[in-house]
């Protein structure tokens, strides 16, 4: 299997343009240097303000700089690893479950599904909209979170739902 690729310096505006940054939906900025990540994030955000940018920060102070530069999300590998290690120490079965659902060969998955205004499922209760999938969380368009939503809760335009189920149960929701 081959995938398109481009060899070049990501801190170069010309390289980012050749990579299609002006129409891209997302960018993962994960070079080793926090300063370079800030610079790349700043350039990418200036070329495409609606771009979802996930940037890596080694230093805590860099996280704020990356956010100011235009990063949508900032990930610290050290903080993430520390949290995972702590969770493994106190809740190893939760980690096992999450790893199981992420594995490509798993019979179940956790997915994120967005409902646009033209979705045929808008206005329907979750019990109808989700079919055999289990809704875990709804993020409303205004950002409000509804964990463990009631099956009678109506799907609203702009909702993003986190659901759990086998691929067959998820397919009709994803295809909407």
PDB file of C-alpha atoms in Angstrom:
ATOM      1  CA  UNK A   1       0.000   0.000   0.000  1.00  0.00           C
ATOM      2  CA  UNK A   2       1.385   3.398  -0.879  1.00  0.00           C
ATOM      3  CA  UNK A   3       0.304   6.778   0.382  1.00  0.00           C
ATOM      4  CA  UNK A   4       1.054  10.218  -0.994  1.00  0.00           C
ATOM      5  CA  UNK A   5       3.949  11.919   0.730  1.00  0.00           C
ATOM      6  CA  UNK A   6       6.093  14.999   0.482  1.00  0.00           C
ATOM      7  CA  UNK A   7       9.679  15.350   1.651  1.00  0.00           C
ATOM      8  CA  UNK A   8      10.597  18.802   2.919  1.00  0.00           C
ATOM      9  CA  UNK A   9      10.908  21.122   5.874  1.00  0.00           C
ATOM     10  CA  UNK A  10       7.485  21.615   7.477  1.00  0.00           C
ATOM     11  CA  UNK A  11       8.618  25.038   8.713  1.00  0.00           C
ATOM     12  CA  UNK A  12       8.701  26.207   5.088  1.00  0.00           C
ATOM     13  CA  UNK A  13       5.602  27.993   3.852  1.00  0.00           C
ATOM     14  CA  UNK A  14       6.258  26.661   0.332  1.00  0.00           C
ATOM     15  CA  UNK A  15       6.376  23.065   1.587  1.00  0.00           C
ATOM     16  CA  UNK A  16       3.132  23.543   3.533  1.00  0.00           C
ATOM     17  CA  UNK A  17       1.464  25.013   0.447  1.00  0.00           C
ATOM     18  CA  UNK A  18       2.686  22.096  -1.728  1.00  0.00           C
ATOM     19  CA  UNK A  19       1.246  19.743   0.883  1.00  0.00           C
ATOM     20  CA  UNK A  20      -2.171  21.404   0.447  1.00  0.00           C
ATOM     21  CA  UNK A  21      -2.360  23.226   3.772  1.00  0.00           C
ATOM     22  CA  UNK A  22      -4.766  25.857   2.404  1.00  0.00           C
ATOM     23  CA  UNK A  23      -7.518  23.257   1.916  1.00  0.00           C
ATOM     24  CA  UNK A  24      -6.489  20.632   4.491  1.00  0.00           C
ATOM     25  CA  UNK A  25      -8.832  19.746   7.343  1.00  0.00           C
ATOM     26  CA  UNK A  26      -6.149  18.877   9.869  1.00  0.00           C
ATOM     27  CA  UNK A  27      -2.457  19.007  10.685  1.00  0.00           C
ATOM     28  CA  UNK A  28      -0.451  17.049  13.231  1.00  0.00           C
ATOM     29  CA  UNK A  29       2.598  19.082  14.159  1.00  0.00           C
ATOM     30  CA  UNK A  30       4.967  16.806  16.077  1.00  0.00           C
ATOM     31  CA  UNK A  31       8.585  17.717  15.386  1.00  0.00           C
ATOM     32  CA  UNK A  32      11.088  17.426  18.257  1.00  0.00           C
ATOM     33  CA  UNK A  33      11.549  21.164  18.826  1.00  0.00           C
ATOM     34  CA  UNK A  34       8.819  23.110  20.621  1.00  0.00           C
ATOM     35  CA  UNK A  35      10.029  26.301  18.923  1.00  0.00           C
ATOM     36  CA  UNK A  36       9.624  24.700  15.489  1.00  0.00           C
ATOM     37  CA  UNK A  37       6.179  23.381  16.428  1.00  0.00           C
ATOM     38  CA  UNK A  38       5.146  26.923  17.415  1.00  0.00           C
ATOM     39  CA  UNK A  39       6.500  28.315  14.140  1.00  0.00           C
ATOM     40  CA  UNK A  40       4.875  25.629  11.970  1.00  0.00           C
ATOM     41  CA  UNK A  41       1.581  26.062  13.834  1.00  0.00           C
ATOM     42  CA  UNK A  42       1.723  29.830  13.335  1.00  0.00           C
ATOM     43  CA  UNK A  43       2.371  29.513   9.587  1.00  0.00           C
ATOM     44  CA  UNK A  44      -0.267  26.804   9.080  1.00  0.00           C
ATOM     45  CA  UNK A  45      -2.890  28.734  11.048  1.00  0.00           C
ATOM     46  CA  UNK A  46      -2.189  31.919   9.078  1.00  0.00           C
ATOM     47  CA  UNK A  47      -2.604  30.017   5.785  1.00  0.00           C
ATOM     48  CA  UNK A  48      -5.763  28.192   6.881  1.00  0.00           C
ATOM     49  CA  UNK A  49      -7.480  29.655   9.987  1.00  0.00           C
ATOM     50  CA  UNK A  50     -10.123  26.885  10.056  1.00  0.00           C
ATOM     51  CA  UNK A  51      -7.468  24.135  10.101  1.00  0.00           C
ATOM     52  CA  UNK A  52      -7.621  21.738  13.067  1.00  0.00           C
ATOM     53  CA  UNK A  53      -4.044  21.729  14.369  1.00  0.00           C
ATOM     54  CA  UNK A  54      -2.802  19.207  16.931  1.00  0.00           C
ATOM     55  CA  UNK A  55       0.645  20.196  18.167  1.00  0.00           C
ATOM     56  CA  UNK A  56       3.189  18.487  20.396  1.00  0.00           C
ATOM     57  CA  UNK A  57       4.717  20.342  23.373  1.00  0.00           C
ATOM     58  CA  UNK A  58       7.557  18.991  25.483  1.00  0.00           C
ATOM     59  CA  UNK A  59       7.606  21.964  27.870  1.00  0.00           C
ATOM     60  CA  UNK A  60       4.542  23.155  29.799  1.00  0.00           C
ATOM     61  CA  UNK A  61       5.238  26.777  28.814  1.00  0.00           C
ATOM     62  CA  UNK A  62       5.134  25.808  25.144  1.00  0.00           C
ATOM     63  CA  UNK A  63       1.544  24.591  25.395  1.00  0.00           C
ATOM     64  CA  UNK A  64       0.247  28.126  25.928  1.00  0.00           C
ATOM     65  CA  UNK A  65       2.420  29.460  23.099  1.00  0.00           C
ATOM     66  CA  UNK A  66       1.080  26.788  20.748  1.00  0.00           C
ATOM     67  CA  UNK A  67      -2.502  27.675  21.647  1.00  0.00           C
ATOM     68  CA  UNK A  68      -1.794  31.363  20.961  1.00  0.00           C
ATOM     69  CA  UNK A  69      -0.165  30.387  17.646  1.00  0.00           C
ATOM     70  CA  UNK A  70      -3.366  28.642  16.537  1.00  0.00           C
ATOM     71  CA  UNK A  71      -3.208  25.052  17.784  1.00  0.00           C
ATOM     72  CA  UNK A  72      -6.654  23.523  18.326  1.00  0.00           C
ATOM     73  CA  UNK A  73      -5.186  20.935  20.693  1.00  0.00           C
ATOM     74  CA  UNK A  74      -1.825  20.553  22.383  1.00  0.00           C
ATOM     75  CA  UNK A  75      -0.444  17.186  23.451  1.00  0.00           C
ATOM     76  CA  UNK A  76       2.426  16.743  25.857  1.00  0.00           C
ATOM     77  CA  UNK A  77       3.879  13.251  25.442  1.00  0.00           C
ATOM     78  CA  UNK A  78       5.259  13.401  28.983  1.00  0.00           C
ATOM     79  CA  UNK A  79       1.951  14.374  30.596  1.00  0.00           C
ATOM     80  CA  UNK A  80       0.028  11.892  28.442  1.00  0.00           C
ATOM     81  CA  UNK A  81       2.450   9.088  29.298  1.00  0.00           C
ATOM     82  CA  UNK A  82       2.347   9.971  32.988  1.00  0.00           C
ATOM     83  CA  UNK A  83      -1.456   9.887  33.063  1.00  0.00           C
ATOM     84  CA  UNK A  84      -1.517   6.582  31.226  1.00  0.00           C
ATOM     85  CA  UNK A  85       1.015   5.057  33.621  1.00  0.00           C
ATOM     86  CA  UNK A  86      -1.016   6.258  36.624  1.00  0.00           C
ATOM     87  CA  UNK A  87      -4.185   4.811  35.102  1.00  0.00           C
ATOM     88  CA  UNK A  88      -2.401   1.515  34.453  1.00  0.00           C
ATOM     89  CA  UNK A  89      -1.411   1.422  38.122  1.00  0.00           C
ATOM     90  CA  UNK A  90      -4.917   1.993  39.503  1.00  0.00           C
ATOM     91  CA  UNK A  91      -7.310   0.942  36.708  1.00  0.00           C
ATOM     92  CA  UNK A  92      -5.519  -1.525  34.443  1.00  0.00           C
ATOM     93  CA  UNK A  93      -8.735  -3.099  33.142  1.00  0.00           C
ATOM     94  CA  UNK A  94     -10.000   0.273  31.915  1.00  0.00           C
ATOM     95  CA  UNK A  95      -6.769   0.695  29.933  1.00  0.00           C
ATOM     96  CA  UNK A  96      -7.114  -2.853  28.576  1.00  0.00           C
ATOM     97  CA  UNK A  97     -10.681  -2.103  27.483  1.00  0.00           C
ATOM     98  CA  UNK A  98      -9.704   1.140  25.754  1.00  0.00           C
ATOM     99  CA  UNK A  99      -6.820  -0.588  23.973  1.00  0.00           C
ATOM    100  CA  UNK A 100      -9.168  -3.400  22.934  1.00  0.00           C
ATOM    101  CA  UNK A 101     -11.617  -0.950  21.351  1.00  0.00           C
ATOM    102  CA  UNK A 102      -8.798   0.847  19.495  1.00  0.00           C
ATOM    103  CA  UNK A 103      -7.387  -2.322  17.964  1.00  0.00           C
ATOM    104  CA  UNK A 104      -8.285  -2.666  14.292  1.00  0.00           C
ATOM    105  CA  UNK A 105      -9.184  -6.332  14.723  1.00  0.00           C
ATOM    106  CA  UNK A 106     -11.583  -5.669  17.603  1.00  0.00           C
ATOM    107  CA  UNK A 107     -15.243  -6.629  17.244  1.00  0.00           C
ATOM    108  CA  UNK A 108     -16.232  -3.366  18.953  1.00  0.00           C
ATOM    109  CA  UNK A 109     -15.239   0.268  18.537  1.00  0.00           C
ATOM    110  CA  UNK A 110     -15.727   3.643  20.129  1.00  0.00           C
ATOM    111  CA  UNK A 111     -16.529   6.240  17.462  1.00  0.00           C
ATOM    112  CA  UNK A 112     -17.260   9.954  17.201  1.00  0.00           C
ATOM    113  CA  UNK A 113     -20.223  10.858  15.008  1.00  0.00           C
ATOM    114  CA  UNK A 114     -21.341  14.386  14.109  1.00  0.00           C
ATOM    115  CA  UNK A 115     -24.921  15.178  13.168  1.00  0.00           C
ATOM    116  CA  UNK A 116     -25.255  18.033  10.675  1.00  0.00           C
ATOM    117  CA  UNK A 117     -28.499  19.950  10.157  1.00  0.00           C
ATOM    118  CA  UNK A 118     -29.382  17.837   7.102  1.00  0.00           C
ATOM    119  CA  UNK A 119     -29.028  14.510   8.945  1.00  0.00           C
ATOM    120  CA  UNK A 120     -32.154  12.363   8.771  1.00  0.00           C
ATOM    121  CA  UNK A 121     -31.500  11.422  12.424  1.00  0.00           C
ATOM    122  CA  UNK A 122     -31.899  14.981  13.792  1.00  0.00           C
ATOM    123  CA  UNK A 123     -35.006  15.132  15.966  1.00  0.00           C
ATOM    124  CA  UNK A 124     -35.121  11.397  16.567  1.00  0.00           C
ATOM    125  CA  UNK A 125     -34.609   9.891  20.019  1.00  0.00           C
ATOM    126  CA  UNK A 126     -31.268   8.193  20.635  1.00  0.00           C
ATOM    127  CA  UNK A 127     -32.918   4.768  20.882  1.00  0.00           C
ATOM    128  CA  UNK A 128     -33.912   5.127  17.196  1.00  0.00           C
ATOM    129  CA  UNK A 129     -30.876   7.057  15.982  1.00  0.00           C
ATOM    130  CA  UNK A 130     -28.286   4.735  17.500  1.00  0.00           C
ATOM    131  CA  UNK A 131     -29.764   1.387  16.528  1.00  0.00           C
ATOM    132  CA  UNK A 132     -27.617  -1.253  18.208  1.00  0.00           C
ATOM    133  CA  UNK A 133     -24.863   1.154  19.268  1.00  0.00           C
ATOM    134  CA  UNK A 134     -24.598   2.447  22.834  1.00  0.00           C
ATOM    135  CA  UNK A 135     -24.408   6.249  23.157  1.00  0.00           C
ATOM    136  CA  UNK A 136     -21.799   7.188  25.774  1.00  0.00           C
ATOM    137  CA  UNK A 137     -21.725  10.980  25.509  1.00  0.00           C
ATOM    138  CA  UNK A 138     -23.254  13.848  23.565  1.00  0.00           C
ATOM    139  CA  UNK A 139     -21.453  17.133  22.999  1.00  0.00           C
ATOM    140  CA  UNK A 140     -24.081  19.678  22.057  1.00  0.00           C
ATOM    141  CA  UNK A 141     -23.347  22.401  19.509  1.00  0.00           C
ATOM    142  CA  UNK A 142     -22.919  24.891  22.375  1.00  0.00           C
ATOM    143  CA  UNK A 143     -20.229  22.660  23.946  1.00  0.00           C
ATOM    144  CA  UNK A 144     -22.409  21.262  26.745  1.00  0.00           C
ATOM    145  CA  UNK A 145     -21.628  17.633  27.603  1.00  0.00           C
ATOM    146  CA  UNK A 146     -24.302  15.035  28.357  1.00  0.00           C
ATOM    147  CA  UNK A 147     -22.699  11.816  29.615  1.00  0.00           C
ATOM    148  CA  UNK A 148     -24.744   8.609  29.613  1.00  0.00           C
ATOM    149  CA  UNK A 149     -27.676  10.243  27.791  1.00  0.00           C
ATOM    150  CA  UNK A 150     -31.230   9.015  28.245  1.00  0.00           C
ATOM    151  CA  UNK A 151     -32.462   6.898  25.282  1.00  0.00           C
ATOM    152  CA  UNK A 152     -35.348   9.356  24.783  1.00  0.00           C
ATOM    153  CA  UNK A 153     -32.966  12.310  24.318  1.00  0.00           C
ATOM    154  CA  UNK A 154     -33.454  13.820  20.859  1.00  0.00           C
ATOM    155  CA  UNK A 155     -30.526  14.219  18.479  1.00  0.00           C
ATOM    156  CA  UNK A 156     -29.963  17.907  17.650  1.00  0.00           C
ATOM    157  CA  UNK A 157     -28.246  19.509  14.676  1.00  0.00           C
ATOM    158  CA  UNK A 158     -24.592  20.090  15.513  1.00  0.00           C
ATOM    159  CA  UNK A 159     -24.427  17.300  18.097  1.00  0.00           C
ATOM    160  CA  UNK A 160     -21.326  15.159  18.273  1.00  0.00           C
ATOM    161  CA  UNK A 161     -21.931  11.775  19.834  1.00  0.00           C
ATOM    162  CA  UNK A 162     -19.482   9.237  21.217  1.00  0.00           C
ATOM    163  CA  UNK A 163     -20.915   5.756  20.663  1.00  0.00           C
ATOM    164  CA  UNK A 164     -19.809   2.216  21.421  1.00  0.00           C
ATOM    165  CA  UNK A 165     -20.703  -0.809  19.348  1.00  0.00           C
ATOM    166  CA  UNK A 166     -19.746  -3.337  16.736  1.00  0.00           C
ATOM    167  CA  UNK A 167     -18.982  -2.046  13.232  1.00  0.00           C
ATOM    168  CA  UNK A 168     -22.324  -3.307  11.914  1.00  0.00           C
ATOM    169  CA  UNK A 169     -24.259  -1.272  14.482  1.00  0.00           C
ATOM    170  CA  UNK A 170     -22.148   1.829  13.828  1.00  0.00           C
ATOM    171  CA  UNK A 171     -22.332   1.751  10.023  1.00  0.00           C
ATOM    172  CA  UNK A 172     -25.919   3.089   9.628  1.00  0.00           C
ATOM    173  CA  UNK A 173     -25.133   6.027  11.928  1.00  0.00           C
ATOM    174  CA  UNK A 174     -21.826   6.785  10.202  1.00  0.00           C
ATOM    175  CA  UNK A 175     -23.428   6.584   6.744  1.00  0.00           C
ATOM    176  CA  UNK A 176     -26.086   9.164   7.592  1.00  0.00           C
TER     177      UNK A 176
END
